[in-house]
Coordinates of C-alpha atoms in Angstrom, one line a residue:
M4 CA 10.3 -4.5 21.5
T5 CA 7.4 -7.3 20.8
R6 CA 7.9 -10.3 18.5
I7 CA 5.6 -9.8 15.6
G8 CA 4.0 -12.4 13.4
V9 CA 2.3 -11.5 10.2
V10 CA -0.2 -13.8 8.2
G11 CA -1.2 -12.5 5.1
A12 CA 1.7 -10.6 3.7
G13 CA -0.3 -8.4 1.5
R14 CA 0.0 -4.7 0.4
V15 CA -1.2 -3.5 4.4
G16 CA 0.7 -6.7 6.2
A17 CA 4.1 -6.2 4.6
V18 CA 4.0 -2.4 5.0
L19 CA 3.0 -2.2 8.5
S20 CA 5.5 -5.2 9.5
A21 CA 8.3 -3.5 7.8
A22 CA 7.3 -0.2 9.6
L23 CA 7.1 -1.9 13.1
R24 CA 10.7 -3.5 12.5
A25 CA 12.0 0.1 12.0
A26 CA 10.9 1.2 15.3
G27 CA 12.7 -1.8 16.9
H28 CA 9.9 -4.6 17.3
E29 CA 11.1 -8.1 15.9
I30 CA 9.0 -9.7 12.9
A31 CA 9.7 -13.1 14.0
A32 CA 7.7 -14.8 11.0
A33 CA 5.2 -14.3 7.9
A34 CA 3.2 -16.1 6.3
G35 CA 2.3 -15.6 2.3
E36 CA 1.1 -18.0 -0.1
S37 CA 0.8 -15.7 -3.4
T38 CA 4.3 -15.0 -5.5
A39 CA 3.3 -11.3 -4.9
S40 CA 3.0 -12.0 -1.1
R41 CA 6.7 -13.9 -1.0
T42 CA 8.2 -10.8 -3.3
R43 CA 6.7 -8.3 -0.4
I44 CA 8.6 -10.4 2.4
A45 CA 11.6 -10.2 0.5
E46 CA 11.4 -6.6 -0.5
L47 CA 10.5 -5.0 2.8
L48 CA 11.4 -7.7 5.7
P49 CA 14.6 -9.3 3.9
G50 CA 15.7 -12.1 6.0
V51 CA 12.2 -12.7 8.0
P52 CA 11.8 -16.5 8.0
V53 CA 8.5 -17.4 5.6
M54 CA 6.5 -19.7 7.4
K55 CA 2.9 -21.4 7.6
P56 CA 0.3 -19.4 9.4
T57 CA 0.3 -22.0 12.4
D58 CA 3.9 -21.7 12.7
V59 CA 4.0 -17.8 12.5
A60 CA 1.3 -17.9 15.4
R61 CA 3.5 -20.1 17.5
S62 CA 6.6 -17.9 16.8
C63 CA 5.0 -14.4 18.2
D64 CA 3.8 -12.7 21.3
L65 CA 1.7 -10.4 19.0
L66 CA 0.1 -11.9 15.8
L67 CA -0.8 -9.5 12.9
L68 CA -3.6 -10.8 10.7
T69 CA -4.0 -9.0 7.6
V70 CA -6.3 -11.3 5.6
P71 CA -9.5 -10.2 3.5
D72 CA -12.6 -9.4 5.6
D73 CA -14.4 -12.1 4.4
M74 CA -11.9 -15.1 5.3
L75 CA -10.4 -13.4 8.8
E76 CA -13.1 -15.3 11.2
N77 CA -12.2 -18.7 9.3
V78 CA -8.4 -18.2 9.7
V79 CA -8.7 -17.0 13.7
V80 CA -11.1 -20.4 14.1
S81 CA -8.6 -22.3 12.3
L82 CA -5.8 -21.1 13.9
V83 CA -7.3 -21.8 17.3
G84 CA -8.5 -25.2 16.5
A85 CA -4.7 -26.4 15.7
G86 CA -3.8 -25.1 19.3
V87 CA -1.1 -22.3 18.6
I88 CA -3.2 -19.5 19.9
R89 CA -2.4 -19.3 23.8
E90 CA -3.3 -17.2 26.7
G91 CA -2.2 -13.9 26.7
Q92 CA -1.0 -13.4 23.1
Y93 CA -2.2 -10.3 21.3
V94 CA -4.2 -11.1 18.3
C95 CA -4.7 -8.3 16.0
H96 CA -6.5 -7.6 12.8
T97 CA -6.5 -4.6 10.3
S98 CA -10.2 -5.1 8.7
G99 CA -11.7 -1.9 8.9
R100 CA -14.9 -3.5 8.9
H101 CA -14.6 -6.0 11.8
G102 CA -14.3 -5.2 15.4
L103 CA -13.5 -7.5 18.2
A104 CA -16.2 -9.8 17.8
V105 CA -14.4 -11.4 14.3
L106 CA -11.3 -12.7 17.1
T107 CA -14.2 -14.5 19.7
A108 CA -12.3 -17.7 19.5
A109 CA -8.8 -16.5 20.1
A110 CA -10.3 -14.5 23.4
E111 CA -12.1 -17.5 24.3
V112 CA -8.9 -19.4 24.7
G113 CA -7.5 -16.2 26.6
A114 CA -6.0 -14.4 23.7
R115 CA -5.9 -10.4 23.9
P116 CA -8.1 -9.3 20.7
L117 CA -6.9 -6.1 19.0
A118 CA -8.6 -4.3 16.5
M119 CA -6.5 -1.6 14.2
H120 CA -7.4 -0.6 10.6
P121 CA -5.2 2.0 9.1
A122 CA -7.2 4.7 7.1
M123 CA -4.7 4.7 4.1
T124 CA -4.5 3.3 1.0
F125 CA -1.4 1.1 0.1
T126 CA 0.6 -0.1 -3.0
G127 CA 2.4 -2.3 -1.1
T128 CA 5.8 -1.1 -1.4
D129 CA 8.1 0.7 0.5
V130 CA 6.3 4.1 -0.8
D131 CA 3.7 3.7 1.8
L132 CA 6.1 3.6 4.6
D133 CA 6.3 7.9 4.6
R134 CA 2.6 7.8 4.3
L135 CA 1.7 6.5 7.9
A136 CA 3.1 9.4 9.4
G137 CA 0.0 11.3 10.4
T138 CA -2.5 8.3 9.4
V139 CA -5.2 7.4 11.4
F140 CA -5.9 4.0 12.7
G141 CA -9.4 3.2 13.6
I142 CA -8.8 1.1 17.0
T143 CA -11.2 -1.1 18.8
A144 CA -10.1 -2.8 21.9
R145 CA -10.9 -3.8 25.7
P146 CA -10.2 -1.2 28.0
E147 CA -7.0 -3.3 29.6
D148 CA -5.6 -3.6 25.9
R149 CA -5.5 0.0 24.6
G150 CA -2.1 1.0 26.0
I151 CA -0.8 -2.0 23.3
A152 CA -3.0 -0.5 20.7
E153 CA -2.1 3.2 21.5
S154 CA 1.8 2.0 21.6
L155 CA 1.5 0.3 18.3
V156 CA 0.0 3.0 16.4
S157 CA 2.6 5.4 17.9
D158 CA 5.4 3.3 16.7
L159 CA 3.9 3.5 13.4
G160 CA 3.9 7.6 13.4
G161 CA 0.0 7.6 13.3
V162 CA -2.8 8.7 14.9
P163 CA -5.5 6.6 17.3
M164 CA -9.1 6.8 16.9
W165 CA -11.1 4.8 19.5
V166 CA -14.2 3.1 17.1
P167 CA -16.9 1.5 19.3
E168 CA -17.4 -2.0 18.3
D169 CA -20.9 -1.3 17.2
K170 CA -19.8 1.2 14.9
R171 CA -17.1 -0.6 12.8
T172 CA -18.8 -1.2 9.7
L173 CA -20.0 2.2 9.3
Y174 CA -16.6 3.7 10.2
H175 CA -15.7 1.3 7.1
A176 CA -18.3 2.4 5.1
G177 CA -17.5 6.1 5.3
L178 CA -14.0 5.1 4.3
A179 CA -15.0 2.8 1.7
H180 CA -17.2 5.2 -0.1
G181 CA -14.9 8.2 0.4
A182 CA -12.0 6.8 -0.8
N183 CA -12.5 3.4 -3.2
H184 CA -15.5 5.2 -5.0
L185 CA -13.3 8.1 -5.6
V186 CA -10.9 6.4 -7.6
T187 CA -13.7 4.9 -9.9
L188 CA -15.1 8.6 -10.0
V189 CA -11.5 9.8 -11.1
A190 CA -10.8 7.0 -13.6
Q191 CA -14.1 7.5 -15.1
A192 CA -13.4 11.4 -15.1
M193 CA -9.8 10.8 -17.1
E194 CA -11.4 8.6 -19.9
L195 CA -13.9 11.5 -20.4
L196 CA -11.4 13.8 -20.9
S197 CA -9.2 11.5 -23.1
A198 CA -12.2 11.3 -25.3
S199 CA -12.5 15.0 -25.3
G200 CA -8.8 15.3 -26.7
A201 CA -6.8 16.0 -23.4
E202 CA -3.2 14.7 -23.8
D203 CA -2.8 14.2 -20.4
P204 CA -6.1 13.7 -18.3
A205 CA -4.6 13.3 -15.2
A206 CA -2.4 16.7 -15.2
T207 CA -5.5 18.2 -15.9
L208 CA -7.6 16.9 -13.0
R209 CA -5.1 16.7 -10.4
P210 CA -5.0 20.6 -9.3
L211 CA -8.6 20.8 -9.9
L212 CA -9.3 17.6 -7.8
T213 CA -6.7 18.7 -5.0
A214 CA -8.5 21.9 -4.6
A215 CA -12.1 20.5 -4.5
L216 CA -10.7 17.6 -2.1
D217 CA -9.3 20.6 0.1
N218 CA -12.4 22.7 0.0
A219 CA -14.5 19.8 0.8
L220 CA -12.9 18.5 3.9
T221 CA -12.5 22.1 5.4
S222 CA -15.9 23.4 4.2
G223 CA -18.2 20.2 3.6
D224 CA -21.3 21.4 1.2
A225 CA -20.5 24.7 1.2
A226 CA -17.7 23.7 -1.3
L227 CA -20.2 22.9 -3.9
T228 CA -19.9 24.1 -7.3
G229 CA -20.5 23.5 -10.4
P230 CA -23.8 23.3 -13.0
I231 CA -26.1 21.1 -10.5
V232 CA -25.7 23.5 -7.5
R233 CA -26.1 26.5 -10.2
G234 CA -29.2 24.8 -11.2
D235 CA -28.0 25.1 -14.9
V236 CA -30.7 22.7 -16.5
N237 CA -29.2 22.7 -20.2
T238 CA -25.4 22.2 -19.2
V239 CA -26.4 19.1 -17.2
R240 CA -28.6 18.2 -20.3
A241 CA -25.4 18.5 -22.7
H242 CA -23.4 16.8 -20.2
L243 CA -25.7 13.6 -20.6
E244 CA -26.1 13.6 -24.1
D245 CA -22.1 13.5 -24.7
I246 CA -21.6 11.1 -22.3
A247 CA -24.2 8.4 -23.3
E248 CA -22.7 8.8 -26.7
T249 CA -19.3 8.8 -25.4
A250 CA -19.0 6.6 -22.4
P251 CA -22.5 5.2 -21.6
A252 CA -21.2 2.8 -19.0
T253 CA -20.7 6.5 -16.9
I254 CA -24.1 7.5 -16.9
P255 CA -25.3 5.7 -14.2
S256 CA -22.4 6.7 -11.8
Y257 CA -23.0 10.6 -13.3
V258 CA -26.3 10.2 -12.7
A259 CA -26.2 8.8 -8.8
M260 CA -23.8 11.5 -7.9
A261 CA -25.7 14.4 -9.4
K262 CA -29.1 13.3 -7.6
A263 CA -27.0 13.1 -4.3
T264 CA -25.6 16.7 -5.2
A265 CA -28.8 17.8 -5.8
D266 CA -30.4 16.9 -3.3
R267 CA -27.9 18.3 -0.4
A268 CA -27.7 21.7 -2.5
V269 CA -31.3 22.0 -2.2
L270 CA -31.1 21.1 1.6
D271 CA -28.6 24.0 2.2
G272 CA -30.7 26.6 -0.1
R273 CA -28.5 26.9 -2.5
L274 CA -30.6 24.9 -5.5
L275 CA -34.2 26.1 -6.1
P276 CA -36.6 22.8 -5.9
I277 CA -38.2 23.6 -8.8
R278 CA -34.8 23.3 -10.6
A279 CA -33.8 20.3 -9.1
V280 CA -36.9 18.8 -10.2
K281 CA -36.2 19.5 -13.8
I282 CA -32.2 18.6 -13.2
V283 CA -33.4 14.8 -11.6
R284 CA -36.2 14.5 -14.3
L285 CA -33.3 15.0 -16.8
L286 CA -31.3 12.4 -14.7
D287 CA -33.6 10.0 -14.8
E288 CA -34.6 9.9 -18.3
A289 CA -30.9 9.5 -19.1
L290 CA -30.3 6.6 -16.9
A291 CA -33.9 4.9 -18.3
A292 CA -32.5 5.3 -22.0
V293 CA -29.3 3.5 -21.3
E294 CA -30.8 0.8 -19.1
T295 CA -33.3 -0.1 -21.5
P296 CA -31.4 -1.4 -24.4
Q297 CA -29.0 -3.6 -21.8
L298 CA -32.7 -4.9 -20.6
V299 CA -33.5 -5.9 -24.2
R300 CA -30.2 -7.1 -24.8
R301 CA -30.4 -9.6 -21.8
R302 CA -34.0 -10.7 -22.6
S303 CA -32.9 -11.6 -26.3
E304 CA -30.0 -13.7 -25.1
P305 CA -30.4 -17.3 -26.0
G306 CA -31.6 -19.6 -23.4
R307 CA -33.0 -16.7 -21.2
T308 CA -36.4 -17.2 -19.8
E309 CA -38.8 -14.2 -18.1
Q310 CA -39.3 -15.3 -14.8
R311 CA -43.0 -14.3 -13.7

């Protein structure tokens, strides 16, 4: 059993702390300033005292930092400056982007740094607890600290994946591009379906997206289907015309993904280059058509002068 303190009881921190508590660890204290964080602590960590970050750090053997990426280094430096990080204490963050370098200030006073990022999306509710089983955790740790990292991930029901320090950003970019951008893509697709008359866009998309995702994870580019890979120029043209009329804000993302799809389809020999050229020309024209009015509007805004 480890005495754990958590600073930043957001969606990730509250859920991981609750799971570690269920595994037998003691959650000594938690820090959270917002109303939402206080609510999560009350619901997921009942009975755990809410303290200032400095007091949380003093109370534990393992300090779990679940704060936003851009705040992480400042939080570490502030806690070290306050004299509350001690030799032998584990300091673990859950950022995907950062490795151990962001914990340098803590390591310099003898703390043992860990980076442990769950490759999972969180709601900040107890729904997330069951999702942790089988979740991959991107871990970066010194050789002597690998044991505790593996133990924590095991207690959470996860699977460890060792990420080199210099590959953390790339690792996180892959996750963000695949998951975060997927949310935007799906939301835009639902808007188009709603505009087409679909009463339940989510129900319409769910079986299609589930099959597409499973196929892509299994077969990669070989799972590609649809008008781009078939070289259906006229279908792509019709898509662009209707999207431009109904949801012009979706054109840039449609164009970006269609171009990337065309490039990959050409590389694996499924789309003839001559067809790809025609499709890309259509895509460029559609993008220019929606960007030009925006540029004209920006230039005509009162007080705006063109830079030369």
